[in-house]
mmCIF file of C-alpha atoms and ligand atoms in Angstrom:
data_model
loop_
_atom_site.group_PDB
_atom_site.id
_atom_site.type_symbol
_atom_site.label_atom_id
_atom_site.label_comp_id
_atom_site.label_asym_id
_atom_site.label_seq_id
_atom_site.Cartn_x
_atom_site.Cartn_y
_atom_site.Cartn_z
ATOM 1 C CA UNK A 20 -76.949 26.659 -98.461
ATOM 2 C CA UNK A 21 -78.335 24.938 -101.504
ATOM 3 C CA UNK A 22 -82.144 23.424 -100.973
ATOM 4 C CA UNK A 23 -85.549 22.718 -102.383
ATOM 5 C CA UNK A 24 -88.651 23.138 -102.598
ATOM 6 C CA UNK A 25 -91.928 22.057 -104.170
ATOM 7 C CA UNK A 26 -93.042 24.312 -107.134
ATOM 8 C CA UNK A 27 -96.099 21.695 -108.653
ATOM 9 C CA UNK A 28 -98.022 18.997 -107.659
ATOM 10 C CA UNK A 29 -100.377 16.647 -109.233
ATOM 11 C CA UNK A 30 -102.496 13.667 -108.067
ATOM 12 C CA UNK A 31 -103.773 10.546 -110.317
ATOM 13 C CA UNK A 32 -106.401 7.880 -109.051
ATOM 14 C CA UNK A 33 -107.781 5.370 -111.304
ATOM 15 C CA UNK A 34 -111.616 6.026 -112.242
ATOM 16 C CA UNK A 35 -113.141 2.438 -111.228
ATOM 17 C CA UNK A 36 -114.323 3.152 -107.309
ATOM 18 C CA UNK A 37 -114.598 0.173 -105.407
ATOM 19 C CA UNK A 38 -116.943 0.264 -102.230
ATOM 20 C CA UNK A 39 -116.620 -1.835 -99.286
ATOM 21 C CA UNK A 40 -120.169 -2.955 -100.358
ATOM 22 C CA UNK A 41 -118.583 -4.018 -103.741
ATOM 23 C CA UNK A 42 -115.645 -6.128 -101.607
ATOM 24 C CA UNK A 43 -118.835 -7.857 -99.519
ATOM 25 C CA UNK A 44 -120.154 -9.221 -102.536
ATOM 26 C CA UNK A 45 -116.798 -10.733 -103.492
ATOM 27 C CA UNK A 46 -115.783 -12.313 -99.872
ATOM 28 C CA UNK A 47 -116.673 -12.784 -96.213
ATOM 29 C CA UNK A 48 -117.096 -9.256 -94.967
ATOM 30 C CA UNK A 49 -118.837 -5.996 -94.755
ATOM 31 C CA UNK A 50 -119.240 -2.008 -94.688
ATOM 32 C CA UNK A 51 -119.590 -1.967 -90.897
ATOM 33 C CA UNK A 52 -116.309 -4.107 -89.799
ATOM 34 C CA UNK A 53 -114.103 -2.425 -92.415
ATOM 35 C CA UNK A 54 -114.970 1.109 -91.489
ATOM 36 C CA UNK A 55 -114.690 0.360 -88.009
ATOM 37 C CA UNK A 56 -111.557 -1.286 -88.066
ATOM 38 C CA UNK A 57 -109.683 0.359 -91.087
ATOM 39 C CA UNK A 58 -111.651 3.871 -92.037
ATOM 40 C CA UNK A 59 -111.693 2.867 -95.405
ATOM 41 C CA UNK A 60 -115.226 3.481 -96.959
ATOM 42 C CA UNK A 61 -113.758 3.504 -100.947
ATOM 43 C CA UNK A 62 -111.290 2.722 -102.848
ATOM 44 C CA UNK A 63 -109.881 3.404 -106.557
ATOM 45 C CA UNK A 64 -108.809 0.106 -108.589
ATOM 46 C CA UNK A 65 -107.076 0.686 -112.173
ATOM 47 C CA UNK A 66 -104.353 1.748 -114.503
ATOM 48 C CA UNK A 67 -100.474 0.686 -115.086
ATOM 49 C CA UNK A 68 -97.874 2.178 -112.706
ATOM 50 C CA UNK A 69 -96.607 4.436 -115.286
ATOM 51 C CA UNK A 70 -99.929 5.556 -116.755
ATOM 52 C CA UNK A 71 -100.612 6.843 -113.208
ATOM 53 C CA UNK A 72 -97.365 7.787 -112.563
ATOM 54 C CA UNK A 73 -97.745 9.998 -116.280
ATOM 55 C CA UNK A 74 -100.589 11.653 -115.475
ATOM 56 C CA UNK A 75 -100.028 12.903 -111.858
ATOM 57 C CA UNK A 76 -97.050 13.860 -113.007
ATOM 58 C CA UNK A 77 -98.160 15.867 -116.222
ATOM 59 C CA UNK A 78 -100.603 17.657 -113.503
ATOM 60 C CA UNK A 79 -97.397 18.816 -111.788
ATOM 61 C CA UNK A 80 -95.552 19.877 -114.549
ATOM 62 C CA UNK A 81 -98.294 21.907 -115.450
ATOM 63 C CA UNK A 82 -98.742 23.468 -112.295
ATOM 64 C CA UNK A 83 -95.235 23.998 -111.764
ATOM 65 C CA UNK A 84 -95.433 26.566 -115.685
ATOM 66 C CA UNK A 85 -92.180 24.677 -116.550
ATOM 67 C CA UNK A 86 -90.196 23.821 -119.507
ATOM 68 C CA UNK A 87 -90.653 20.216 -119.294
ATOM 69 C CA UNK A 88 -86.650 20.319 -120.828
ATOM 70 C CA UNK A 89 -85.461 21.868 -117.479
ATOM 71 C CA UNK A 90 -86.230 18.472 -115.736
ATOM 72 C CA UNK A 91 -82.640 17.058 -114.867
ATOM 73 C CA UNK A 92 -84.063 13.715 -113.191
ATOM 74 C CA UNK A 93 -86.904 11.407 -112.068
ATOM 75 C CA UNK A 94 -87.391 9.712 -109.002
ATOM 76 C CA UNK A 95 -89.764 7.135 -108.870
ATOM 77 C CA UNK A 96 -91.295 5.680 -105.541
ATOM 78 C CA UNK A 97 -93.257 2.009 -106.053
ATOM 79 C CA UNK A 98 -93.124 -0.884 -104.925
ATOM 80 C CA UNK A 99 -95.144 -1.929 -107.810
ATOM 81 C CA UNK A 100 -93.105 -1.484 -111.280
ATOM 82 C CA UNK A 101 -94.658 -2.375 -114.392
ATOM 83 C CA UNK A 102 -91.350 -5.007 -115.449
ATOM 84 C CA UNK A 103 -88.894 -5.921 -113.408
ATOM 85 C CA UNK A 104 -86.734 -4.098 -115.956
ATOM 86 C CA UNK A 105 -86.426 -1.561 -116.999
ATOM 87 C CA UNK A 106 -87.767 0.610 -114.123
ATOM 88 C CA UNK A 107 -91.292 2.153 -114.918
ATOM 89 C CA UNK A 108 -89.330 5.511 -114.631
ATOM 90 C CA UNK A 109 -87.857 4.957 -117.799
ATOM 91 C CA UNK A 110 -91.618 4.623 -119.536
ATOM 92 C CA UNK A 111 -92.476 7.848 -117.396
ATOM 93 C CA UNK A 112 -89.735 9.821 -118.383
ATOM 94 C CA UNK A 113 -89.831 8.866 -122.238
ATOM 95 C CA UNK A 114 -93.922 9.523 -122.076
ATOM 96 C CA UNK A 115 -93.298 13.069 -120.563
ATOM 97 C CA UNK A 116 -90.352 13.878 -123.545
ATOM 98 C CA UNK A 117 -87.961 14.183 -120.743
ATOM 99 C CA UNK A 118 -84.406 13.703 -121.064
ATOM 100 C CA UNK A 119 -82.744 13.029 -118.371
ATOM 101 C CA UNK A 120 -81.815 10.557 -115.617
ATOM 102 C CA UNK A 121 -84.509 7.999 -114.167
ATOM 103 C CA UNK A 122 -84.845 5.530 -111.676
ATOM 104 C CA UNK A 123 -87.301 3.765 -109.365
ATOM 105 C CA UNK A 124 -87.067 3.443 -105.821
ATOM 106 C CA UNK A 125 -88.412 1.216 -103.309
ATOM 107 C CA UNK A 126 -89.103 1.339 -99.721
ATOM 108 C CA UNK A 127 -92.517 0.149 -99.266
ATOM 109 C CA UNK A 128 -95.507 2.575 -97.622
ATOM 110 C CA UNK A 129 -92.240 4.911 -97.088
ATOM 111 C CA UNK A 130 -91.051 5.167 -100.210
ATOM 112 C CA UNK A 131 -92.025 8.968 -101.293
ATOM 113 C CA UNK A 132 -90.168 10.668 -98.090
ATOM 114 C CA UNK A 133 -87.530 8.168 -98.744
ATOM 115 C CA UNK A 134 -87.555 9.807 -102.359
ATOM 116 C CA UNK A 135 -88.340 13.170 -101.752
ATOM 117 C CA UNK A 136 -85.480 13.059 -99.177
ATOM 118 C CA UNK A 137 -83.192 11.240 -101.949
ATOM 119 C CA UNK A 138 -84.206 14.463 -104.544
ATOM 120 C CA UNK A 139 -82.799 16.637 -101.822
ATOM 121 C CA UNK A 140 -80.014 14.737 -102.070
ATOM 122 C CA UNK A 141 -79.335 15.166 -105.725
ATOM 123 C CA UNK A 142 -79.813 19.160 -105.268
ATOM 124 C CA UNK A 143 -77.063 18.988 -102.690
ATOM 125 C CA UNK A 144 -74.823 18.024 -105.404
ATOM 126 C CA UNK A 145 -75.800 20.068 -108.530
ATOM 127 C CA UNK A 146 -79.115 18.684 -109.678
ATOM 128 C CA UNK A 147 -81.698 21.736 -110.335
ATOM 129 C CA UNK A 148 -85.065 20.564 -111.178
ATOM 130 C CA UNK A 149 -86.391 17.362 -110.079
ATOM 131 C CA UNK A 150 -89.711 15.359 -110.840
ATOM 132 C CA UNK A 151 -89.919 13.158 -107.647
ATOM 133 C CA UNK A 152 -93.031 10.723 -108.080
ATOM 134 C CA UNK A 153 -94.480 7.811 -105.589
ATOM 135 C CA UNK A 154 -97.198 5.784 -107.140
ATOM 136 C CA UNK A 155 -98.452 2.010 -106.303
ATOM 137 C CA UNK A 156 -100.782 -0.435 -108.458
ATOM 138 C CA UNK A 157 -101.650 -2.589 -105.093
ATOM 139 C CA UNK A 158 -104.268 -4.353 -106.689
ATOM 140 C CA UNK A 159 -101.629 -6.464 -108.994
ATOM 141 C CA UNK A 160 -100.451 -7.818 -106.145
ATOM 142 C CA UNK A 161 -103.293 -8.621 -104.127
ATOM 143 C CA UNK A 162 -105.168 -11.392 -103.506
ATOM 144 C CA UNK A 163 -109.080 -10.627 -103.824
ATOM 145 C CA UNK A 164 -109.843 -14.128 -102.116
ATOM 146 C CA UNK A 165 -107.815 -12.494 -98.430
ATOM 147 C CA UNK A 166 -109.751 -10.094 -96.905
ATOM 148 C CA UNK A 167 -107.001 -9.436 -94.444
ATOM 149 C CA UNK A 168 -105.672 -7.602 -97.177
ATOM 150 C CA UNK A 169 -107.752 -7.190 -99.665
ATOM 151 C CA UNK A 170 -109.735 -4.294 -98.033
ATOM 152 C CA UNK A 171 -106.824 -2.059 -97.384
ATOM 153 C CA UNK A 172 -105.249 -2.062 -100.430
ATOM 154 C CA UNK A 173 -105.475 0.234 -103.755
ATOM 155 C CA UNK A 174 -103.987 2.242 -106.333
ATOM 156 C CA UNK A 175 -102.839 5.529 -107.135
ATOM 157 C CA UNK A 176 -100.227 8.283 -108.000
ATOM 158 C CA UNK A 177 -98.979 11.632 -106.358
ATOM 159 C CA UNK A 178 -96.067 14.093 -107.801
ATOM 160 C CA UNK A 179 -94.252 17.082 -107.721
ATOM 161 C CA UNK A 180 -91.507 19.055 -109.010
ATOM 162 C CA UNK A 181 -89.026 20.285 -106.860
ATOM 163 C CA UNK A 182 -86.441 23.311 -107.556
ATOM 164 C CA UNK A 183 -83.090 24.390 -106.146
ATOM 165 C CA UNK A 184 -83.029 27.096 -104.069
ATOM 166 C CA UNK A 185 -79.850 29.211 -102.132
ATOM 167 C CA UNK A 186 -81.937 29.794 -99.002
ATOM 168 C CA UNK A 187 -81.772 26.313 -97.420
ATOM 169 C CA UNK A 188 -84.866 24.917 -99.181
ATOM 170 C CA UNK A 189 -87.894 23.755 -97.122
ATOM 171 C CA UNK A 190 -86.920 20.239 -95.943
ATOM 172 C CA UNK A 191 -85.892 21.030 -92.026
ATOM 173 C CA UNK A 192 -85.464 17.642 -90.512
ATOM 174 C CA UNK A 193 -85.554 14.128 -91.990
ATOM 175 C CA UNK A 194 -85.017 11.024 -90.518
ATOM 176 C CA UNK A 195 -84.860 7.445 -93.085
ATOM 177 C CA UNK A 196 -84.807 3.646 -91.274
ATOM 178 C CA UNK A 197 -85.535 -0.013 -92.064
ATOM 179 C CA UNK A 198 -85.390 -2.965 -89.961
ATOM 180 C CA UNK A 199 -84.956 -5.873 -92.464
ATOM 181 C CA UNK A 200 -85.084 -8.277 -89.758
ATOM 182 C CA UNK A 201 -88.946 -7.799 -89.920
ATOM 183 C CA UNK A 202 -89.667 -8.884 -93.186
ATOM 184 C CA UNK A 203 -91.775 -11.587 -92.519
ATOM 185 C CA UNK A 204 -94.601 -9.792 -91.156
ATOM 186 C CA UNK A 205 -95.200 -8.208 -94.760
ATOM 187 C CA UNK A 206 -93.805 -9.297 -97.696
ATOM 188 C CA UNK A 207 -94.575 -10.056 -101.693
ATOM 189 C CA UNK A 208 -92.326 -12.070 -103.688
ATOM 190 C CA UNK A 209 -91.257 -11.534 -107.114
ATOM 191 C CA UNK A 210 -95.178 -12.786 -109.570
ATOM 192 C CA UNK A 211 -96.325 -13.375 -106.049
ATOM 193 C CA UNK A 212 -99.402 -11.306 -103.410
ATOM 194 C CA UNK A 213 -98.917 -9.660 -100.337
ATOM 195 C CA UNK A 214 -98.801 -11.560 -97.104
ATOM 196 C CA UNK A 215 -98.960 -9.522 -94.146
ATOM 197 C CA UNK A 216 -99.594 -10.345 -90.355
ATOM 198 C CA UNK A 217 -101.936 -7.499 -89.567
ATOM 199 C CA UNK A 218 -101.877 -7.246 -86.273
ATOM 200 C CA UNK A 219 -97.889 -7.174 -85.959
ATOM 201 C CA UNK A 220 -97.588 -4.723 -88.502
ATOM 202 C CA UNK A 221 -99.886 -2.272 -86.663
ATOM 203 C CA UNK A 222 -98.160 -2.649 -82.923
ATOM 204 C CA UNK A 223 -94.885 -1.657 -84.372
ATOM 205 C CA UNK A 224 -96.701 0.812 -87.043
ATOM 206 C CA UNK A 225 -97.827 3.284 -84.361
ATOM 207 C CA UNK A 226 -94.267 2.841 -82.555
ATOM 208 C CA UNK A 227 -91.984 3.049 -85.489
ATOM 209 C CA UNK A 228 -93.854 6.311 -86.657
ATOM 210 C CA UNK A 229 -93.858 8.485 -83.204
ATOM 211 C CA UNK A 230 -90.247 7.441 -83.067
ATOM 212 C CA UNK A 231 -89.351 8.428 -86.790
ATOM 213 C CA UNK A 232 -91.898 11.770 -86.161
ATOM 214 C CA UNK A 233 -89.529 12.930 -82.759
ATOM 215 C CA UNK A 234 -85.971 12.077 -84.977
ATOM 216 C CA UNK A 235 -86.972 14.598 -87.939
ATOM 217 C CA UNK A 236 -88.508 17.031 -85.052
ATOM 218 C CA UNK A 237 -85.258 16.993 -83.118
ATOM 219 C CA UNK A 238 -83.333 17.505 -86.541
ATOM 220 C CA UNK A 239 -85.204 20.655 -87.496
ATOM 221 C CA UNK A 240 -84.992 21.959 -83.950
ATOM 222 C CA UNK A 241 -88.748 22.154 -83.267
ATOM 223 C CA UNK A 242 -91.599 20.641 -81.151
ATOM 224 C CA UNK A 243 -95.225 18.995 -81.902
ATOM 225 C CA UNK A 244 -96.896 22.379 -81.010
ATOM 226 C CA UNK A 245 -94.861 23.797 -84.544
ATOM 227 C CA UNK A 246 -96.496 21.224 -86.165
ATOM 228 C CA UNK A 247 -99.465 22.841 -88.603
ATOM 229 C CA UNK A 248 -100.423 19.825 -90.395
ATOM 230 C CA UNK A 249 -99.133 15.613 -89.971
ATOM 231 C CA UNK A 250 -99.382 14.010 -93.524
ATOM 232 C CA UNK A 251 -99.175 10.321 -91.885
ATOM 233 C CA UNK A 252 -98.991 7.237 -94.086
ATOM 234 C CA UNK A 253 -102.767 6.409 -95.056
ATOM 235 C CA UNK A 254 -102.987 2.800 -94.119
ATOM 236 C CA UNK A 255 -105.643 2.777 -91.226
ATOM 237 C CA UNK A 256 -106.901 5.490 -89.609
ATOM 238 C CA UNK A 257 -106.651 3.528 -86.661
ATOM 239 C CA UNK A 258 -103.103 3.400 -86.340
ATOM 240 C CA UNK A 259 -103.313 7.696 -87.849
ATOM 241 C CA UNK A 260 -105.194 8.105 -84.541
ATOM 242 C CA UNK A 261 -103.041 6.246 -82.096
ATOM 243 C CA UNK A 262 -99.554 7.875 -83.520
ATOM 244 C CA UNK A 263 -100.920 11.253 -83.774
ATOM 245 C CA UNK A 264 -102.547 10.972 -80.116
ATOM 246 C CA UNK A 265 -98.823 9.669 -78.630
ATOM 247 C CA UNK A 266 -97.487 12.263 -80.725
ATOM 248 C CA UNK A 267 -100.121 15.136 -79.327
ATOM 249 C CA UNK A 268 -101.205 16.357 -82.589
ATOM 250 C CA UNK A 269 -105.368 16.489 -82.773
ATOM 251 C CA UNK A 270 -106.693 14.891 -85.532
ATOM 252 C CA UNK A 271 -107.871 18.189 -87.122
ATOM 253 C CA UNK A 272 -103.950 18.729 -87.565
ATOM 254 C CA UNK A 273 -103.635 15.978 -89.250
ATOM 255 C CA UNK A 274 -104.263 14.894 -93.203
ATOM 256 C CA UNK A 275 -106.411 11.749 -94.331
ATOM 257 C CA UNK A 276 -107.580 10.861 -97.226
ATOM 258 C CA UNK A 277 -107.810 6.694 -96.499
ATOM 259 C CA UNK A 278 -111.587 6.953 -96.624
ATOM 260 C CA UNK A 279 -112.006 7.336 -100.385
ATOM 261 C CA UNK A 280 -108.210 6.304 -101.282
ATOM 262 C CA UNK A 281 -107.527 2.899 -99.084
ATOM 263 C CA UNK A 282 -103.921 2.305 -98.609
ATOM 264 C CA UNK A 283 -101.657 3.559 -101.480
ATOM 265 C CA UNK A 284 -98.267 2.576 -100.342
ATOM 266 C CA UNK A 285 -96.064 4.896 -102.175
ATOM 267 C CA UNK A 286 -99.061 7.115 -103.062
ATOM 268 C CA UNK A 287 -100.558 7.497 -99.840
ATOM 269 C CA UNK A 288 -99.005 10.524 -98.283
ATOM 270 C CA UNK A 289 -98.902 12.912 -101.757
ATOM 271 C CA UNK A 290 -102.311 12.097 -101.813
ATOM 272 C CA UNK A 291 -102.846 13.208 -98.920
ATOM 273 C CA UNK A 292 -100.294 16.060 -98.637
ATOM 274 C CA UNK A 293 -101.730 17.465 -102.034
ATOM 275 C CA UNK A 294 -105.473 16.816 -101.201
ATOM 276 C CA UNK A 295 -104.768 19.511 -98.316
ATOM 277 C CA UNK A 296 -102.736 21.820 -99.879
ATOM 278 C CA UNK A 297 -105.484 22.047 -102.702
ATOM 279 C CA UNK A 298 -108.099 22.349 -99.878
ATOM 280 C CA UNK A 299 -106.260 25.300 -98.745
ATOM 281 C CA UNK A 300 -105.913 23.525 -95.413
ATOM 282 C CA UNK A 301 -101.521 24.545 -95.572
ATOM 283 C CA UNK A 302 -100.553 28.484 -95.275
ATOM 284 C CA UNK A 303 -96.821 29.735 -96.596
ATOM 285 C CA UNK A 304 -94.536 29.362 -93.914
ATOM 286 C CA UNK A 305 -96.518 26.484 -92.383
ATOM 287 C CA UNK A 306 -94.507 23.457 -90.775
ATOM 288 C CA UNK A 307 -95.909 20.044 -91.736
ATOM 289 C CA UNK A 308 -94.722 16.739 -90.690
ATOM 290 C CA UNK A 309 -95.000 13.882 -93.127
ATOM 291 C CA UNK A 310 -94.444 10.386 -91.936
ATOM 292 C CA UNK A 311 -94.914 6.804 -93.173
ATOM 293 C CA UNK A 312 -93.793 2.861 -92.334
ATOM 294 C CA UNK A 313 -93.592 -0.099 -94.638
ATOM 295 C CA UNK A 314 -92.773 -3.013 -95.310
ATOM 296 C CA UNK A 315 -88.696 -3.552 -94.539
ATOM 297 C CA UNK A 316 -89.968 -2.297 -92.104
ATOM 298 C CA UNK A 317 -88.934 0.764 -93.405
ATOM 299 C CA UNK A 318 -90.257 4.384 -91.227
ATOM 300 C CA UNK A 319 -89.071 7.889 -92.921
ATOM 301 C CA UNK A 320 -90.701 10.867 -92.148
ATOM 302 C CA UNK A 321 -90.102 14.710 -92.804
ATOM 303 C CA UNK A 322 -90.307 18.026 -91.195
ATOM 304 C CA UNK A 323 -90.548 20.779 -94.173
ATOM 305 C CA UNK A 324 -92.005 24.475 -93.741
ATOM 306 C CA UNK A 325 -94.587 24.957 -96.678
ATOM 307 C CA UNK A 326 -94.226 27.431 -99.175
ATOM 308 C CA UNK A 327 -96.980 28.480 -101.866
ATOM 309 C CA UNK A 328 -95.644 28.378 -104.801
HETATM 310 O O1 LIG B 4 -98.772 -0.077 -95.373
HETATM 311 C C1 LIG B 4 -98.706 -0.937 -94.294
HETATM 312 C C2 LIG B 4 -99.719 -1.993 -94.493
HETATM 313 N N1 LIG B 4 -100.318 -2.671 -93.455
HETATM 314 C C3 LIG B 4 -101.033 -2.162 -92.413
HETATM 315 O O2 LIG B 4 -101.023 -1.020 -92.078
HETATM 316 C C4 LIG B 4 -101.887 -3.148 -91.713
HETATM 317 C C5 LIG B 4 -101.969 -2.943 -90.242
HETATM 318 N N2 LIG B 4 -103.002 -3.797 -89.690
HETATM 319 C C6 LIG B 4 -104.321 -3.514 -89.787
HETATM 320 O O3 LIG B 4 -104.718 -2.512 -90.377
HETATM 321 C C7 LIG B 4 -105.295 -4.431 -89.077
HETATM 322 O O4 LIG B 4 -104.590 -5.402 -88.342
HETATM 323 C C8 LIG B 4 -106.298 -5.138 -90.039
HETATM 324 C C9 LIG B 4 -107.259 -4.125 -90.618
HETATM 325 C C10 LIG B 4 -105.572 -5.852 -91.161
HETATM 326 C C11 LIG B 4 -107.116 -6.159 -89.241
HETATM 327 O O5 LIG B 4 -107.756 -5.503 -88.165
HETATM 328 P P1 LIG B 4 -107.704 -6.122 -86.687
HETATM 329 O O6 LIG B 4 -108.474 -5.221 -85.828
HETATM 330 O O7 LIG B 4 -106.269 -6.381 -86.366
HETATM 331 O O8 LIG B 4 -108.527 -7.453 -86.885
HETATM 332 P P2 LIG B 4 -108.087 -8.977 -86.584
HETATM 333 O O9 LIG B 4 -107.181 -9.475 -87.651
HETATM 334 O O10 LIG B 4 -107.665 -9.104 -85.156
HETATM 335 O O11 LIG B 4 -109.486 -9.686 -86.720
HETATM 336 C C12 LIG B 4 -110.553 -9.488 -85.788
HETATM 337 C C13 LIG B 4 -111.729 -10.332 -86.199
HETATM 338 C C14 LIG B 4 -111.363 -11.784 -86.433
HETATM 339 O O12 LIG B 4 -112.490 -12.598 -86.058
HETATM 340 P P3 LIG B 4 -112.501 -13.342 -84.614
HETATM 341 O O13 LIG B 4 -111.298 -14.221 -84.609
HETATM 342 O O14 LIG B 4 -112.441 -12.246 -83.588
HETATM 343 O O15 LIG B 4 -113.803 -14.078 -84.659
HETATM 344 C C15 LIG B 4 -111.175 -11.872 -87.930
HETATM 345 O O16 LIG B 4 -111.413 -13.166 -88.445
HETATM 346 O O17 LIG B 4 -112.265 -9.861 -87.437
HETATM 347 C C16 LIG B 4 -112.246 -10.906 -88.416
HETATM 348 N N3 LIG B 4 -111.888 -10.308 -89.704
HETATM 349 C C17 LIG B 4 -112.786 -9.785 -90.542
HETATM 350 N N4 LIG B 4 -114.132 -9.690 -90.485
HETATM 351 C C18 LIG B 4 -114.763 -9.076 -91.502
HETATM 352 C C19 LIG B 4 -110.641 -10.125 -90.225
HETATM 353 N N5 LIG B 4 -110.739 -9.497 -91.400
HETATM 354 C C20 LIG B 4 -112.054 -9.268 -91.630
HETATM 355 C C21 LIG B 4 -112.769 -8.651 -92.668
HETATM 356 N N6 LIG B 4 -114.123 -8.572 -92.559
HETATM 357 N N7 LIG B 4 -112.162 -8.123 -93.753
#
């Protein structure tokens, strides 16, 4: 059975840090409530979608010790684009001296399972080598004058190649859904910022996620207890801790990064994924669970069993 698996990764974040002491200078808040309530202590503020998107993805490809020619596509998560066309892919994969096909995806916070599951796809049906990229500018579309949103949000970039395999690959169980009837409760339109009602978004967050978590489970035939490391979507710890505790998986099986990253969206769970794996904190043959939720309200999560490449 043809699969995949990952073979390089890279990470990007842009260099200006913004604190939460920073944010209390700019509007009615401070350190104290927004750790509390969100985990976020930092966050990184910068860069183009595609500059990001270049240079985590240059990291990978270097990792990876590939001929950058051997690429047959690109798979861009963001909800962010630089232009509405063409799609920031396009700039990524001319940038990189790729040739080969390109496009952007978008399903919100869920977007790189969503592509990552998509990639998998494309091997099913003859593709061999794969860039597969999620990165988000947030802070183009925020507005700094709402600090319902403005402390969660930020921007960065996470990649990784991906290679065809004849052993089945390392994606075990996936599981991809949306419920478009809930796009009022976070939204952006086209030039416009984010409006999101919070505290919807984070009763359904926890729900959507355990639910999406047990679907990819059942799908690779394997409990919580297989379950070496959970690469949840970074958007509050708060909702981390409450899936992960319905799920049973102890926090110190479990990946985040939010503190120094905020909330990503389509970066948020390479970052995290790739922040471990560098740690050291994932062993060959390890299972981990990734799973996210966005706005859609999209959930997509993903059972693989890590191998070092
Ligand atoms: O990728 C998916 C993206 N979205 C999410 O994951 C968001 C999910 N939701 C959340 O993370 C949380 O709902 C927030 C962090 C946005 C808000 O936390 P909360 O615990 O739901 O706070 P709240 O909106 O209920 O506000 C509690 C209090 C209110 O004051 P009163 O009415 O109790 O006097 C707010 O006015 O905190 C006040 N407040 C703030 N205070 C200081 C709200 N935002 C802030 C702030 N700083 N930034």
């Amino acid at each position: 059975m043809v699969g995949a698996r990952i073979i390089g990764w890279g990470t990007a974040l842009p260099q200006k840090v913004v604190s939460n002491a920073d944010l209390s200078e700019m509007m009615e808040t401070n350190d104290e409530w927004i750790t509390e309530r969100t985990g976020i202590k930092r966050r990184h503020i910068g860069g183009s979608t595609a500059t990001l998107s270049i240079e985590s993805a240059q990291r990978a490809i270097t990792m990876s010790g590939i001929d950058p020619s051997s690429i047959d596509g690109v798979v861009l998560s963001t909800t962010t684009p630089d232009r509405t066309v063409p799609a920031t892919s396009a700039t990524v994969q001319n940038a990189l001296g790729l040739r080969c096909g390109a496009f952007d995806l978008n399903a919100a916070c869920s977007g790189f399972v969503y592509a990552y599951v998509v990639a998998h796809g494309l091997i099913s049906i003859g593709a061999k080598r794969l860039l597969v990229i999620g990165t988000d500018t947030l802070s183009r579309i925020t507005d700094w004058s709402d600090r319902g949103t403005a402390i969660l949000f930020a921007d960065g970039s996470g990649a990784c190649v991906i290679d065809a395999v004849s052993d089945g690959g390392q994606l075990l169980g996936w599981d991809l859904d949306a419920d478009g009837s809930l796009e009022h409760l976070l939204y952006a339109d086209i030039g416009g910022y984010i409006h999101m009602d919070g505290k919807e978004v984070f009763r359904r967050a926890v729900r959507i996620m355990v639910d999406s978590a047990h679907k990819s489970l059942a799908k690779a035939g394997l409990g919580i207890d297989d379950v070496a490391l959970c690469v949840p979507h970074q958007a509050n710890v708060r909702i981390i801790d409450a899936a992960c505790r319905q799920l049973g998986i102890p926090m110190e099986r479990t990946a985040v990064v939010l503190q120094e990253t905020g909330n990503t969206s389509s970066a948020s769970i390479p970052l995290a994924l790739f922040d471990a794996a560098d740690k050291g904190r994932i062993s060959d043959g390890d299972i981990v669970l990734m799973v996210g939720f966005g706005a859609g309200m999209t959930a997509a999560s993903a059972v693989i069993e890590w191998r070092k490449p």
